């Protein structure tokens, strides 16, 4: 029978890759606000931590940051599954239980973040507990992601694991190959978290200083660990060095350092944009590492392209509508708040 | 050889159906409320503002907190969880969906962004934002939420009724498929009904008062209107499912009928409670009743999803891919070379691999739809016969497309796991009672007296010789019918049983 073939991409590969990387960058930015924020607020040198206005602001914002992280994470996961289904699902299946537990953990974390944000003055002392639970959850989720996605780049290893066990109780056993990758992500999150604390606390000397410390020190450590990770790439290190990824690496490092500099001179907008660009560079590098690992085994460019332009155009339209709608609602929100202030003042 | 079965198999202890149901039913129960509740909030807020009803506004504010905590957190994440689960349980099916519908999902995602932002602003905006702007945001929320239903409805209905897509492969054919519109109305009805049920739950916690009376009545009306729309459009929906699909499903399984019956019972229950405690005795709408009605609602939804899934069997995408992830497009390939050479992931135990690929997504050996009791006390020959004829047995199962050699391997694998004692020993039976067991095991999967593929006309009223002759040529009676491979004891018992039926015994 002549049934429709599903082995195709509904848009050119580059379109999908660009969307994938950009949404992944946004996901990481939100994740860094959240995870980095929680860590900095928990461990930063605040006097009177739970009464600090910047810390309070963060605690109020964490549930929303969680929402943003998840929402912005859905899109890149969608594109990952579109282009690399064979690798992604296979890796997820051999780690089935750990993978599925991510969602359960995320729900728990989410409610703890809400609990923290709804805490009144009297229950302040619980906040540390709530945020610590959330942090444990973040460690779990991020570690399983690192394990699974690095496993997805090693189809042979997945096959080997599967011949030994089929019950979905294994993480990537080659810990050495991804522990630094994971650490780099977490440290990066702390670094960017430092930036955000400084940004939201720009008028609060204490918060700004805490943020600055984390931003600066975090950046140094993150870079060292990142470098260390490169050396664990083993056999693909050489091809990595010859690939365009090296250029993205240079640009990312330069942008990170630039971000640091402008942060010190309190030009937050420039600093933030540079940080975002460096994040984009990082996800692009990550993308190259994946392609290099899969070289010879799997080439996404081999997919037939059967564009669904009409649907794609509709998507772009809806995307613009979404941005406009969100912008419009935020304006309604602000106007009303301003109006309320005016009313109060007059 | 070309690899077409691309995925490993997650061999969990729990049945796939159970796992899927846990995540899917909780998600739909919350996500439909997320839509209906949005409409409820804006409509009720408009009315309350017009009448300057502060009591009502306070209630709505409380409801919206509950709403945000339930929908934004739980609804959103259980939605994500469905992604995780289907990728684990049916990666091949998910791959088909994602290649065809990725832009559909991307569109849904844009609505999702609007929805979440609106929900948050609405919730935090009760005191801060002007009434008009607050309502505008509420409406934006509802529209975005409903549009996301519009999209996902196209994908879910596609799986049951892919319609013209099977020939054209065109996106729009798959999206606007035969059950799209009826299902959209049906699900919209569910949204309204659930809005009423959830609001009733929150209202049930209020002390009996005049306000509670008005509130409960109002909420009950939402529930009843939603229920009426739902049940009427359900008939439309069932009618829109092509007859070939419906008859095949009803013929081979009691489940579709049972689940429809369950739906009627639950909707009767919901209607009774809503009328009795919602309209007539609203002040007595106690939290226990509120919870009870929620449970009925959940059970109703479970039955509906159960119906949908059971009608879709044996497929995950009707006519295109079996529920166990075997794609029909490659049927010829599997029939020629078998499954094994086309599998990307093999463990070295071919029997286990074949079992996982072809049966394990619906059966375990001794837990969920267990195969052990079905095959205990039988022989390799019979098991092989059942594997070859599995698609004509009750249960509406996918055909085993592998080769004769693979049938043997799988049969040997299953045979190794079952009880090898004689049936009479296992069940301590003899005579006609043993015969009845023999019938249930060796014939029952394909013929039920007075039920599925009934053969009483040919089986009742023969003499010993005729019975013996029939059993001797059993494998010639139907293409998929296995030979009778029971021993003399089983044979005699079976004949004794069949003879007793002829004498007016009850099957």
Coordinates of N, CA and C in Angstrom, one line a residue, chain A residues 24-25 84 86 92 102 111-112 122 130 136 144 155 180 183 189 200 254 287-288 321 325 327:
Chain A
X24 N 16.3 27.5 22.3 CA 17.1 26.8 23.3 C 17.8 27.9 24.1
X25 N 18.3 28.9 23.4 CA 19.0 30.0 24.1 C 18.1 30.7 25.1
X84 N 16.1 14.7 15.6 CA 16.9 13.6 16.1 C 16.0 12.6 16.9
X86 N 15.4 9.5 16.6 CA 16.0 8.2 16.8 C 16.9 8.2 18.0
X92 N 16.3 8.4 25.9 CA 15.3 8.6 26.9 C 14.7 7.2 27.4
X102 N 11.4 13.4 35.7 CA 11.7 14.8 35.5 C 10.4 15.6 35.7
X111 N 5.5 23.8 42.8 CA 4.7 24.2 44.0 C 5.5 24.7 45.1
X112 N 6.8 24.2 45.3 CA 7.6 24.8 46.3 C 8.0 26.3 46.0
X122 N 5.4 36.2 58.4 CA 5.4 35.3 59.5 C 6.1 33.9 59.1
X130 N 12.0 25.9 51.3 CA 11.3 25.7 50.0 C 12.3 25.8 48.9
X136 N 17.3 21.1 45.0 CA 17.6 19.7 44.8 C 16.9 19.2 43.5
X144 N 19.8 14.7 34.9 CA 19.2 13.7 34.0 C 19.2 14.2 32.6
X155 N 25.0 6.7 20.0 CA 24.0 5.6 19.7 C 24.6 4.2 20.0
X180 N 31.5 17.2 33.4 CA 32.0 18.6 33.3 C 31.0 19.4 32.5
X183 N 28.4 20.3 34.9 CA 28.9 21.3 35.9 C 29.0 22.7 35.2
X189 N 24.8 28.8 34.9 CA 23.6 29.3 35.5 C 23.8 30.2 36.6
X200 N 18.5 43.3 38.7 CA 17.3 43.6 39.5 C 17.7 44.4 40.7
X254 N 34.5 36.1 24.1 CA 34.7 37.6 24.0 C 33.4 38.3 24.5
X287 N 25.5 22.4 19.6 CA 24.9 21.8 18.4 C 26.0 21.1 17.6
X288 N 27.2 21.8 17.4 CA 28.3 21.2 16.6 C 28.8 20.0 17.3
X321 N 1.6 37.3 16.6 CA 0.4 37.7 17.4 C 0.7 37.5 18.9
X325 N 0.4 40.2 21.6 CA -0.6 40.0 22.6 C 0.0 40.2 24.0
X327 N 2.8 41.7 24.7 CA 3.2 43.2 24.9 C 2.0 44.0 25.3

